[in-house]
Coordinates of C-alpha atoms in Angstrom, one line a residue:
X1438 CA 2.5 -26.0 -15.2
X1439 CA 2.9 -29.8 -15.1
X1440 CA 5.3 -31.3 -12.5
X1441 CA 8.8 -32.2 -13.9
X1442 CA 8.1 -30.5 -17.2
X1443 CA 10.4 -27.9 -18.7
X1444 CA 9.2 -24.9 -20.7
X1445 CA 11.9 -23.5 -22.9
X1446 CA 11.7 -20.7 -25.5
X1447 CA 13.2 -21.0 -29.0
X1448 CA 16.2 -19.1 -27.9
X1449 CA 17.0 -21.8 -25.3
X1450 CA 16.0 -19.8 -22.2
X1451 CA 13.2 -20.8 -19.9
X1452 CA 9.8 -19.3 -19.7
X1453 CA 8.8 -18.2 -16.2
X1454 CA 5.7 -20.4 -15.5
X1455 CA 2.8 -20.4 -13.0
X1456 CA 4.1 -22.7 -10.2
X1457 CA 0.7 -24.4 -9.7
X1458 CA -1.3 -26.9 -11.6
X1459 CA -4.6 -25.5 -10.4
X1460 CA -5.5 -22.3 -8.4
X1461 CA -8.2 -20.0 -7.2
X1462 CA -7.3 -16.5 -5.9
X1463 CA -8.3 -15.7 -2.3
X1464 CA -6.7 -12.2 -2.0
X1465 CA -5.5 -9.9 -4.8
X1466 CA -2.9 -7.2 -4.8
X1467 CA -3.1 -3.9 -2.8
X1468 CA -5.8 -4.9 -0.4
X1469 CA -6.0 -6.2 3.1
X1470 CA -2.6 -7.6 4.2
X1471 CA -1.2 -6.9 0.7
X1472 CA -1.6 -3.1 0.8
X1473 CA 1.1 -1.4 -1.3
X1474 CA 2.2 -4.6 -2.9
X1475 CA 1.3 -6.8 -6.0
X1476 CA 1.2 -10.0 -3.9
X1477 CA -1.6 -12.5 -4.5
X1478 CA -2.8 -15.4 -2.4
X1479 CA -3.5 -18.7 -4.3
X1480 CA -5.5 -21.6 -2.8
X1481 CA -6.4 -25.2 -3.8
X1482 CA -9.7 -26.1 -5.4
X1483 CA -10.4 -28.0 -2.2
X1484 CA -10.4 -25.7 0.9
X1485 CA -7.6 -26.6 3.3
X1486 CA -5.8 -28.9 0.8
X1487 CA -2.0 -28.4 0.8
X1488 CA -1.4 -28.5 -2.9
X1489 CA 2.2 -28.7 -4.1
X1490 CA 3.8 -25.9 -6.1
X1491 CA 6.8 -26.1 -8.4
X1492 CA 9.8 -24.1 -9.5
X1493 CA 8.5 -21.7 -12.2
X1494 CA 12.0 -21.6 -13.6
X1495 CA 15.3 -23.0 -12.4
X1496 CA 15.8 -21.0 -9.2
X1497 CA 18.3 -20.4 -6.3
X1498 CA 17.2 -19.8 -2.7
X1499 CA 18.4 -16.4 -1.5
X1500 CA 17.1 -16.3 2.1
X1501 CA 14.5 -17.9 4.3
X1502 CA 12.2 -17.1 7.2
X1503 CA 11.3 -20.6 8.5
X1504 CA 8.7 -19.4 11.1
X1505 CA 6.6 -18.1 8.2
X1506 CA 7.5 -20.9 5.7
X1507 CA 8.9 -18.1 3.6
X1508 CA 11.7 -18.2 1.0
X1509 CA 13.1 -15.7 -1.4
X1510 CA 14.0 -17.2 -4.8
X1511 CA 15.9 -15.9 -7.8
X1512 CA 16.1 -17.4 -11.3
X1513 CA 19.7 -18.6 -12.0
X1514 CA 19.6 -16.8 -15.3
X1515 CA 17.4 -14.6 -17.5
X1516 CA 13.9 -15.9 -18.3
X1517 CA 10.9 -14.8 -20.4
X1518 CA 7.8 -13.3 -19.0
X1519 CA 4.4 -12.6 -20.7
X1520 CA 4.9 -8.8 -20.6
X1521 CA 8.0 -9.1 -22.8
X1522 CA 10.5 -8.9 -20.0
X1523 CA 13.7 -10.9 -20.4
X1524 CA 15.9 -11.0 -17.4
X1525 CA 16.3 -12.2 -13.8
X1526 CA 13.2 -12.5 -11.6
X1527 CA 13.2 -12.5 -7.8
X1528 CA 10.1 -13.9 -6.1
X1529 CA 8.7 -14.8 -2.7
X1530 CA 6.8 -17.9 -1.6
X1531 CA 5.2 -17.9 1.9
X1532 CA 3.3 -20.1 4.4
X1533 CA 4.8 -23.6 3.6
X1534 CA 4.4 -25.8 6.8
X1535 CA 6.7 -28.5 5.3
X1536 CA 9.4 -25.9 4.8
X1537 CA 12.9 -27.2 4.0
X1538 CA 14.4 -24.5 1.8
X1539 CA 17.9 -23.4 2.6
X1540 CA 19.9 -20.5 1.2
X1541 CA 22.1 -21.6 -1.7
X1542 CA 20.0 -24.5 -2.8
X1543 CA 19.0 -24.7 -6.5
X1544 CA 15.7 -26.2 -7.7
X1545 CA 15.3 -27.0 -11.3
X1546 CA 12.2 -25.9 -13.3
X1547 CA 9.3 -28.2 -12.7
X1548 CA 10.7 -29.7 -9.5
X1549 CA 8.6 -29.3 -6.3
X1550 CA 9.3 -26.0 -4.5
X1551 CA 6.9 -26.4 -1.6
X1552 CA 3.3 -26.9 -0.5
X1553 CA 0.5 -24.5 0.3
X1554 CA 0.1 -24.0 4.0
X1555 CA -0.7 -21.7 6.9
X1556 CA 2.6 -21.1 8.6
X1557 CA 3.2 -17.7 10.1
X1558 CA 0.1 -15.4 10.3
X1559 CA -1.8 -17.0 7.5
X1560 CA -5.6 -17.1 7.5
X1561 CA -6.3 -20.4 5.8
X1562 CA -4.1 -22.7 3.7
X1563 CA -2.7 -20.9 0.6
X1564 CA 0.4 -19.8 -1.3
X1565 CA 1.4 -16.2 -0.9
X1566 CA 3.5 -15.1 -3.9
X1567 CA 4.9 -11.8 -5.1
X1568 CA 7.8 -10.9 -7.4
X1569 CA 9.9 -8.3 -9.1
X1570 CA 11.5 -8.4 -12.5
X1571 CA 14.9 -7.5 -11.2
X1572 CA 17.8 -9.1 -9.3
X1573 CA 17.1 -6.8 -6.3
X1574 CA 16.1 -9.0 -3.4
X1575 CA 16.0 -6.3 -0.7
X1576 CA 12.8 -6.1 1.4
X1577 CA 11.5 -3.6 3.9
X1578 CA 8.3 -2.4 5.6
X1579 CA 6.2 -0.1 3.4
X1580 CA 3.9 2.7 4.5
X1581 CA 1.3 0.2 5.6
X1582 CA 3.7 -1.9 7.7
X1583 CA 3.7 -4.7 5.0
X1584 CA 7.1 -6.4 4.5
X1585 CA 7.7 -6.4 0.8
X1586 CA 10.3 -5.8 -2.0
X1587 CA 11.9 -2.4 -2.2
X1588 CA 12.2 -2.8 -6.0
X1589 CA 9.1 -2.2 -8.1
X1590 CA 6.9 -5.4 -8.0
X1591 CA 5.3 -6.9 -11.1
X1592 CA 1.7 -8.0 -11.5
X1593 CA 1.7 -11.8 -11.4
X1594 CA -0.2 -12.1 -14.7
X1595 CA 2.7 -10.2 -16.2
X1596 CA 5.2 -12.3 -14.4
X1597 CA 4.3 -15.9 -15.3
X1598 CA 2.7 -17.9 -18.1
X1599 CA -0.2 -20.3 -17.3
X1600 CA 0.3 -23.2 -19.7
X1601 CA -1.1 -26.4 -18.2
X1602 CA -2.7 -24.5 -15.3
X1603 CA -6.4 -24.8 -14.4
X1604 CA -7.5 -21.3 -13.4
X1605 CA -10.6 -21.4 -11.3
X1606 CA -10.9 -17.7 -10.5
X1607 CA -9.2 -15.6 -13.1
X1608 CA -10.2 -12.3 -11.3
X1609 CA -9.9 -10.3 -14.5
X1610 CA -6.2 -11.2 -14.8
X1611 CA -4.5 -10.9 -18.2
X1612 CA -3.3 -14.6 -18.0
X1613 CA -1.4 -15.7 -21.1
X1614 CA 0.2 -18.9 -22.4
X1615 CA 3.5 -19.3 -24.2
X1616 CA 1.7 -20.4 -27.4
X1617 CA 3.5 -22.0 -30.3
X1618 CA 7.2 -22.5 -29.4
X1619 CA 8.2 -20.8 -32.6
X1620 CA 6.3 -17.6 -32.0
X1621 CA 7.7 -14.5 -30.4
X1622 CA 7.6 -14.3 -26.6
X1623 CA 7.0 -10.6 -26.5
X1624 CA 3.4 -10.5 -27.5
X1625 CA 1.9 -8.6 -30.5
X1626 CA 4.0 -5.7 -31.8
X1627 CA 2.6 -2.3 -32.3
X1628 CA 2.4 -2.9 -36.0
X1629 CA 0.3 -6.0 -35.3
X1630 CA -2.2 -4.5 -32.9
X1631 CA -2.5 -1.2 -34.7
X1632 CA -3.5 -3.0 -37.9
X1633 CA -6.2 -4.9 -36.1
X1634 CA -7.9 -1.9 -34.3
X1635 CA -11.6 -1.5 -35.2
X1636 CA -12.9 2.0 -35.1
X1637 CA -15.9 2.5 -32.8
X1638 CA -16.8 5.3 -30.5
X1639 CA -18.4 4.2 -27.3
X1640 CA -18.5 4.0 -23.5
X1641 CA -17.7 1.0 -21.4
X1642 CA -19.1 0.7 -17.9
X1643 CA -17.5 -2.0 -15.8
X1644 CA -19.5 -4.7 -14.0
X1645 CA -16.5 -6.2 -12.1
X1646 CA -13.6 -4.9 -10.1
X1647 CA -9.9 -4.7 -10.8
X1648 CA -9.8 -4.4 -14.5
X1649 CA -6.4 -3.0 -15.6
X1650 CA -5.7 -0.5 -18.3
X1651 CA -2.5 -1.0 -20.2
X1652 CA -0.5 1.5 -22.2
X1653 CA 0.4 0.9 -25.9
X1654 CA -0.7 -2.6 -26.3
X1655 CA -2.6 -5.4 -24.6
X1656 CA 0.7 -6.4 -22.8
X1657 CA 1.8 -2.9 -22.0
X1658 CA 2.4 -1.4 -18.6
X1659 CA -0.5 -1.1 -16.3
X1660 CA -1.5 2.5 -15.8
X1661 CA -4.7 2.3 -13.7
X1662 CA -7.4 -0.1 -12.5
X1663 CA -11.1 0.2 -12.9
X1664 CA -13.8 -0.8 -10.3
X1665 CA -17.4 -1.7 -10.7
X1666 CA -19.4 1.3 -12.0
X1667 CA -16.3 3.0 -13.4
X1668 CA -16.5 4.0 -17.1
X1669 CA -14.2 4.8 -19.9
X1670 CA -14.8 6.5 -23.3
X1671 CA -13.1 4.6 -26.2
X1672 CA -12.5 5.1 -29.9
X1673 CA -11.5 1.6 -31.0
X1674 CA -12.0 -2.1 -30.3
X1675 CA -9.5 -4.9 -30.4
X1676 CA -9.8 -8.7 -30.3
X1677 CA -6.9 -10.8 -29.4
X1678 CA -4.6 -12.0 -26.6
X1679 CA -7.5 -14.0 -25.1
X1680 CA -9.8 -11.0 -24.6
X1681 CA -12.0 -8.4 -26.2
X1682 CA -10.7 -4.9 -25.6
X1683 CA -11.8 -1.3 -25.8
X1684 CA -9.0 1.2 -26.7
X1685 CA -8.8 4.9 -26.1
X1686 CA -6.3 7.2 -27.8
X1687 CA -4.6 10.0 -26.0
X1688 CA -2.1 11.9 -28.1
X1689 CA 0.2 9.3 -29.6
X1690 CA -0.6 6.7 -27.0
X1691 CA -3.2 3.9 -27.0
X1692 CA -4.7 2.6 -23.8
X1693 CA -6.1 -1.0 -23.8
X1694 CA -8.6 -2.3 -21.3
X1695 CA -10.2 -5.7 -21.5
X1696 CA -14.0 -5.8 -21.4
X1697 CA -14.4 -9.6 -21.4
X1698 CA -12.4 -12.7 -20.3
X1699 CA -12.8 -14.3 -23.8
X1700 CA -12.3 -13.4 -27.4
X1701 CA -15.8 -14.8 -28.1
X1702 CA -18.5 -12.1 -28.3
X1703 CA -20.8 -11.9 -25.3
X1704 CA -18.9 -14.5 -23.3
X1705 CA -17.5 -13.7 -19.8
X1706 CA -18.4 -10.0 -20.0
X1707 CA -16.6 -7.6 -17.7
X1708 CA -18.3 -4.4 -18.9
X1709 CA -21.4 -3.1 -20.7
X1710 CA -20.6 -1.2 -23.9
X1711 CA -22.8 1.3 -25.7
X1712 CA -22.9 4.8 -27.3
X1713 CA -21.2 7.6 -25.3
X1714 CA -24.5 9.3 -24.4
X1715 CA -26.2 6.1 -23.1
X1716 CA -25.8 3.7 -20.2
X1717 CA -26.6 0.0 -20.6
X1718 CA -30.0 -0.8 -19.1
X1719 CA -28.6 -3.5 -16.8
X1720 CA -26.0 -1.1 -15.4
X1721 CA -27.7 1.9 -13.6
X1722 CA -26.0 5.2 -14.0
X1723 CA -23.7 5.8 -11.0
X1724 CA -24.8 8.5 -8.7
X1725 CA -22.7 11.7 -8.4
X1726 CA -20.2 11.2 -5.6
X1727 CA -21.2 12.8 -2.3
X1728 CA -18.8 14.6 0.0
X1729 CA -19.0 11.9 2.5
X1730 CA -20.8 8.5 2.5
X1731 CA -23.3 8.4 5.4
X1732 CA -22.7 4.8 6.1
X1733 CA -19.1 5.6 7.3
X1734 CA -19.8 8.7 9.4
X1735 CA -22.5 7.4 11.8
X1736 CA -20.1 7.5 14.7
X1737 CA -18.2 10.6 13.8
X1738 CA -18.2 13.3 16.5
X1739 CA -16.1 15.9 14.7
X1740 CA -14.2 16.5 11.4
X1741 CA -10.7 18.0 11.5
X1742 CA -7.2 17.8 10.2
X1743 CA -3.5 17.7 11.1
X1744 CA -1.0 20.2 10.0
X1745 CA 2.7 21.1 10.2
X1746 CA 5.3 23.4 8.7
X1747 CA 4.6 21.6 5.4
X1748 CA 1.1 23.3 5.4
X1749 CA 2.1 27.0 5.2
X1750 CA -0.8 29.6 5.2
X1751 CA -3.3 26.9 6.2
X1752 CA -6.6 28.4 7.3
X1753 CA -8.0 26.5 10.4
X1754 CA -11.3 28.3 10.4
X1755 CA -14.1 25.9 9.8
X1756 CA -12.2 22.9 11.1
X1757 CA -13.8 21.0 14.0
X1758 CA -10.3 20.3 15.5
X1759 CA -6.6 20.4 14.5
X1760 CA -3.7 18.2 15.6
X1761 CA -0.5 20.3 15.2
X1762 CA 3.0 18.9 14.8
X1763 CA 5.0 20.4 17.6
X1764 CA 8.3 18.5 17.3
X1765 CA 10.1 16.0 15.2
X1766 CA 12.8 14.2 17.1
X1767 CA 14.1 17.0 19.4
X1768 CA 13.5 19.7 16.8
X1769 CA 10.7 22.3 16.9
X1770 CA 8.3 22.5 13.9
X1771 CA 9.0 26.0 12.4
X1772 CA 5.2 26.9 12.3
X1773 CA 4.2 25.4 15.7
X1774 CA 3.7 28.6 17.6
X1775 CA 2.0 30.2 14.6
X1776 CA -0.4 27.3 14.2
X1777 CA -1.2 27.2 17.9
X1778 CA -2.1 30.9 17.8
X1779 CA -4.3 30.3 14.7
X1780 CA -6.3 27.7 16.6
X1781 CA -6.6 29.8 19.7
X1782 CA -7.7 32.9 17.7
X1783 CA -10.3 30.8 15.8
X1784 CA -11.4 28.9 19.0
X1785 CA -10.6 25.6 17.4
X1786 CA -9.7 22.7 19.8
X1787 CA -6.2 21.3 19.1
X1788 CA -3.8 18.6 20.1
X1789 CA -0.1 18.2 19.4
X1790 CA 2.2 15.5 18.1
X1791 CA 5.8 14.5 17.9
X1792 CA 7.1 12.7 14.8
X1793 CA 9.5 10.1 16.1
X1794 CA 13.1 10.0 15.0
X1795 CA 14.2 7.9 18.1
X1796 CA 16.8 5.2 17.4
X1797 CA 17.0 3.9 21.0
X1798 CA 15.1 4.0 24.3
X1799 CA 16.9 7.0 25.6
X1800 CA 15.9 9.1 22.6
X1801 CA 12.3 8.0 22.9
X1802 CA 12.3 9.4 26.4
X1803 CA 14.1 12.6 25.2
X1804 CA 11.4 13.1 22.6
X1805 CA 8.7 12.9 25.3
X1806 CA 10.6 15.3 27.6
X1807 CA 11.2 17.7 24.7
X1808 CA 7.6 18.0 23.5
X1809 CA 6.4 18.6 27.1
X1810 CA 8.9 21.3 27.6
X1811 CA 7.6 22.9 24.3
X1812 CA 4.0 23.0 25.5
X1813 CA 4.5 23.6 29.2
X1814 CA 2.9 27.1 29.0
X1815 CA 0.1 26.1 26.5
X1816 CA -3.3 24.5 27.3
X1817 CA -3.6 21.6 24.9
X1818 CA -7.2 20.4 24.8
X1819 CA -6.8 17.2 22.7
X1820 CA -3.7 15.6 24.1
X1821 CA -0.1 14.7 23.1
X1822 CA 0.3 12.2 20.3
X1823 CA 3.3 10.1 19.2
X1824 CA 3.7 9.7 15.4
X1825 CA 5.2 6.2 14.7
X1826 CA 6.0 5.9 11.0
X1827 CA 9.1 6.0 8.8
X1828 CA 8.2 8.0 5.7
X1829 CA 11.8 9.0 5.0
X1830 CA 13.3 5.6 6.0
X1831 CA 15.4 7.2 8.8
X1832 CA 14.8 4.3 11.2
X1833 CA 15.3 1.7 8.5
X1834 CA 18.5 3.2 7.3
X1835 CA 19.8 3.4 10.8
X1836 CA 18.9 -0.2 11.6
X1837 CA 16.2 0.7 14.1
X1838 CA 13.0 -0.3 12.3
X1839 CA 11.8 -3.4 14.1
X1840 CA 8.9 -4.6 16.2
X1841 CA 10.8 -4.3 19.5
X1842 CA 11.8 -0.7 18.9
X1843 CA 8.6 0.5 17.5
X1844 CA 6.6 -1.0 20.4
X1845 CA 9.1 0.0 23.2
X1846 CA 9.6 3.6 22.0
X1847 CA 5.8 4.1 22.0
X1848 CA 5.6 2.7 25.5
X1849 CA 8.4 4.9 26.8
X1850 CA 6.9 8.1 25.2
X1851 CA 3.3 7.5 26.2
X1852 CA 4.1 6.3 29.8
X1853 CA 6.2 9.4 30.4
X1854 CA 3.6 11.8 28.9
X1855 CA 0.8 10.1 30.8
X1856 CA 2.7 10.3 34.1
X1857 CA 2.8 14.1 33.6
X1858 CA -1.0 14.2 33.5
X1859 CA -1.5 14.5 29.7
X1860 CA -3.9 12.6 27.5
X1861 CA -1.8 10.6 25.0
X1862 CA -1.9 8.2 22.2
X1863 CA -0.1 6.7 19.1
X1864 CA -0.4 7.6 15.4
X1865 CA 0.3 4.7 13.0
X1866 CA -1.4 2.5 10.4
X1867 CA -3.6 -0.4 11.2
X1868 CA -1.0 -2.8 9.7
X1869 CA 1.8 -1.3 11.8
X1870 CA -0.4 -1.7 14.9
X1871 CA -0.7 -5.4 14.0
X1872 CA 2.9 -6.0 13.0
X1873 CA 5.3 -3.4 14.5
X1874 CA 3.5 -1.4 17.2
X1875 CA 2.2 -4.2 19.5
X1876 CA 0.9 -2.0 22.4
X1877 CA -2.6 -3.7 22.4
X1878 CA -5.2 -1.4 23.9
X1879 CA -2.9 0.1 26.5
X1880 CA -2.8 3.5 24.7
X1881 CA -5.3 5.5 22.6
X1882 CA -4.9 5.1 18.9
X1883 CA -4.9 7.4 15.9
X1884 CA -5.2 5.4 12.7
X1885 CA -3.8 6.4 9.3
X1886 CA -5.4 4.5 6.4
X1887 CA -6.0 6.4 3.2
X1888 CA -7.6 3.6 1.0
X1889 CA -8.1 5.3 -2.4
X1890 CA -7.0 8.7 -1.1
X1891 CA -9.8 10.4 -3.0
X1892 CA -10.5 13.0 -0.3
X1893 CA -13.6 11.2 1.2
X1894 CA -14.2 9.1 4.2
X1895 CA -14.3 5.4 3.1
X1896 CA -14.2 3.4 6.3
X1897 CA -15.6 3.4 9.9
X1898 CA -13.0 2.6 12.6
X1899 CA -15.3 3.5 15.5
X1900 CA -14.3 1.5 18.5
X1901 CA -10.8 0.8 17.2
X1902 CA -9.3 4.2 17.4
X1903 CA -10.0 7.8 18.8
X1904 CA -8.8 9.6 15.6
X1905 CA -8.7 8.4 12.1
X1906 CA -6.7 10.1 9.3
X1907 CA -8.6 9.0 6.2
X1908 CA -7.0 10.9 3.4
X1909 CA -4.1 13.2 2.5
X1910 CA -6.0 14.7 -0.4
X1911 CA -5.7 17.7 -0.6
X1912 CA -4.4 17.8 3.0
X1913 CA -4.5 15.4 6.0
X1914 CA -8.1 15.0 6.9
X1915 CA -9.3 13.3 10.1
X1916 CA -12.4 12.4 12.1
X1917 CA -12.8 12.0 15.8
X1918 CA -14.9 9.3 17.4
X1919 CA -15.1 10.6 21.0
X1920 CA -16.3 13.7 22.8
X1921 CA -13.5 16.2 23.3
X1922 CA -14.1 16.0 27.1
X1923 CA -12.6 12.5 27.0
X1924 CA -9.3 13.9 25.7
X1925 CA -8.9 16.5 28.4
X1926 CA -5.4 16.7 30.1
X1927 CA -4.6 17.6 33.7
X1928 CA -0.9 18.5 33.6
X1929 CA 0.8 17.7 36.9
X1930 CA 2.8 20.7 38.3
X1931 CA 5.8 19.6 40.3
X1932 CA 6.1 21.3 43.7
X1933 CA 9.7 22.3 42.8
X1934 CA 10.4 23.2 39.3
X1935 CA 12.6 20.6 37.7
X1936 CA 15.7 21.8 35.9
X1937 CA 15.2 21.9 32.2
X1938 CA 16.6 18.6 30.9
X1939 CA 19.7 18.7 28.7
X1940 CA 18.3 17.1 25.6
X1941 CA 20.6 16.5 22.7
X1942 CA 19.2 17.4 19.3
X1943 CA 18.4 14.7 16.8
X1944 CA 18.3 14.4 13.9
X1945 CA 21.1 17.0 13.6
X1946 CA 20.5 20.0 11.4
X1947 CA 22.8 18.7 8.7
X1948 CA 20.4 15.8 8.1
X1949 CA 17.1 17.6 8.3
X1950 CA 17.1 19.0 4.8
X1951 CA 17.8 15.6 3.3
X1952 CA 15.1 13.9 5.4
X1953 CA 12.5 16.5 4.4
X1954 CA 13.4 15.8 0.7
X1955 CA 13.0 12.1 1.3
X1956 CA 9.5 12.7 2.9
X1957 CA 8.5 14.9 -0.1
X1958 CA 9.6 12.1 -2.5
X1959 CA 7.6 9.5 -0.5
X1960 CA 4.4 11.5 -0.6
X1961 CA 4.9 12.5 -4.2
X1962 CA 5.4 8.8 -5.1
X1963 CA 2.3 8.0 -3.0
X1964 CA 0.2 10.5 -5.1
X1965 CA 1.7 9.2 -8.3
X1966 CA 0.8 5.6 -7.3
X1967 CA -2.8 6.5 -6.7
X1968 CA -3.0 8.6 -9.9
X1969 CA -1.9 5.4 -11.7
X1970 CA -4.3 3.1 -9.9
X1971 CA -7.4 5.3 -9.8
X1972 CA -7.0 7.9 -12.6

């Protein structure tokens, strides 16, 4: 957009515009520090230049985090977006070093909103932006430890128009302009695009990453994303909306995916198209997927899993090791004893873990005392682990999800367990270890990072953690990077038996059923998300 220019639709309401005059994308959605979000990082054409950005529509500041140059903005009224949405938009701008936003201030469309910067934990000068087509401005840490909106976020190419913006790296985005002021804002109707479909059976094999498939129209909802080497069988072609598309039909639904960044034939190709039984000569046929990619398992010592009462009738035979949930809060896992016996009978080495429900320091200590009491008569070869996550939002709902608590609870638990002679460590995501669980290298680490969650190992975290949970498909699979001898415990037996500690139970039994349902919803939503993204 141009500074100080307004962009108004025929109905008198503003279009929601790209806030920059020029941009190149340095990080896309759902990768790196954007895992689980639709955030995008935008930089200037000149590296390090702190370009200005402008109000995409008349907006009110809702809240600020000055240390990160971060502000939450909300349009003062309904606006138009390229995907046909008409309503209020809430959006985030981050990393402005010249930050002077204050809650309550209103910036008119086209006026300067801020400057690209590197405030907070930024790596390089840029604008971090994300948004939701709703008036819900609530934010929280997601599964990966990324602070983001709780409302569903919107892809930025669906959020704003790009009139008067020079796009240096389109990155397969479906960027659109407002077009003629008298034309409709909602994009082509179904009657328009259906009449322009050209029948052609074929197969498209993608040569670039992050090409989105949209349902029932070129501006429809995104249902999945294709990577380099992925293919799709199609029955139609479509030209319009700034792209050439292939279209597949499934029942009464049509699925559009762009195969070029231009409507001009042969220009800016994103895929090679040909007959269904052929593969384009410049795109070799992808190899059949292997169970595990050798480049990721060079340092793996053993393959195993982790289980709990949520894995009834699980057969541990054939597993190299198993980590068993023993407790959650100060409650026993219903299948703990049965799972221990399975491992003992099958001669499978095992460790145990406690899923944390602690809300304060005393409860973290009680969780440590409780799990040690539960295993006092059991030889545990692979240590005692502390699961620091918040899948059911118990900590968040009780105001306990913050860096201080997550770090301190882990320290209390691990220090106590270690003082009793047990090998111990912490389970969490790499992002939580960077943002919420700041224990450094003081304790052993068990990473959880599922990537595409397709059931195969897709990363090598050797040297960064002892255990790595790399997928939950079809169950929690793990690898171990050290010899089991390094995880041996030597429990300290007190000369005089200590009286059994009087440990209150938490969460109470009245809450447990609801919490389990919340966890089920979380993991169901996780699977649905990956189904959408990866097919």
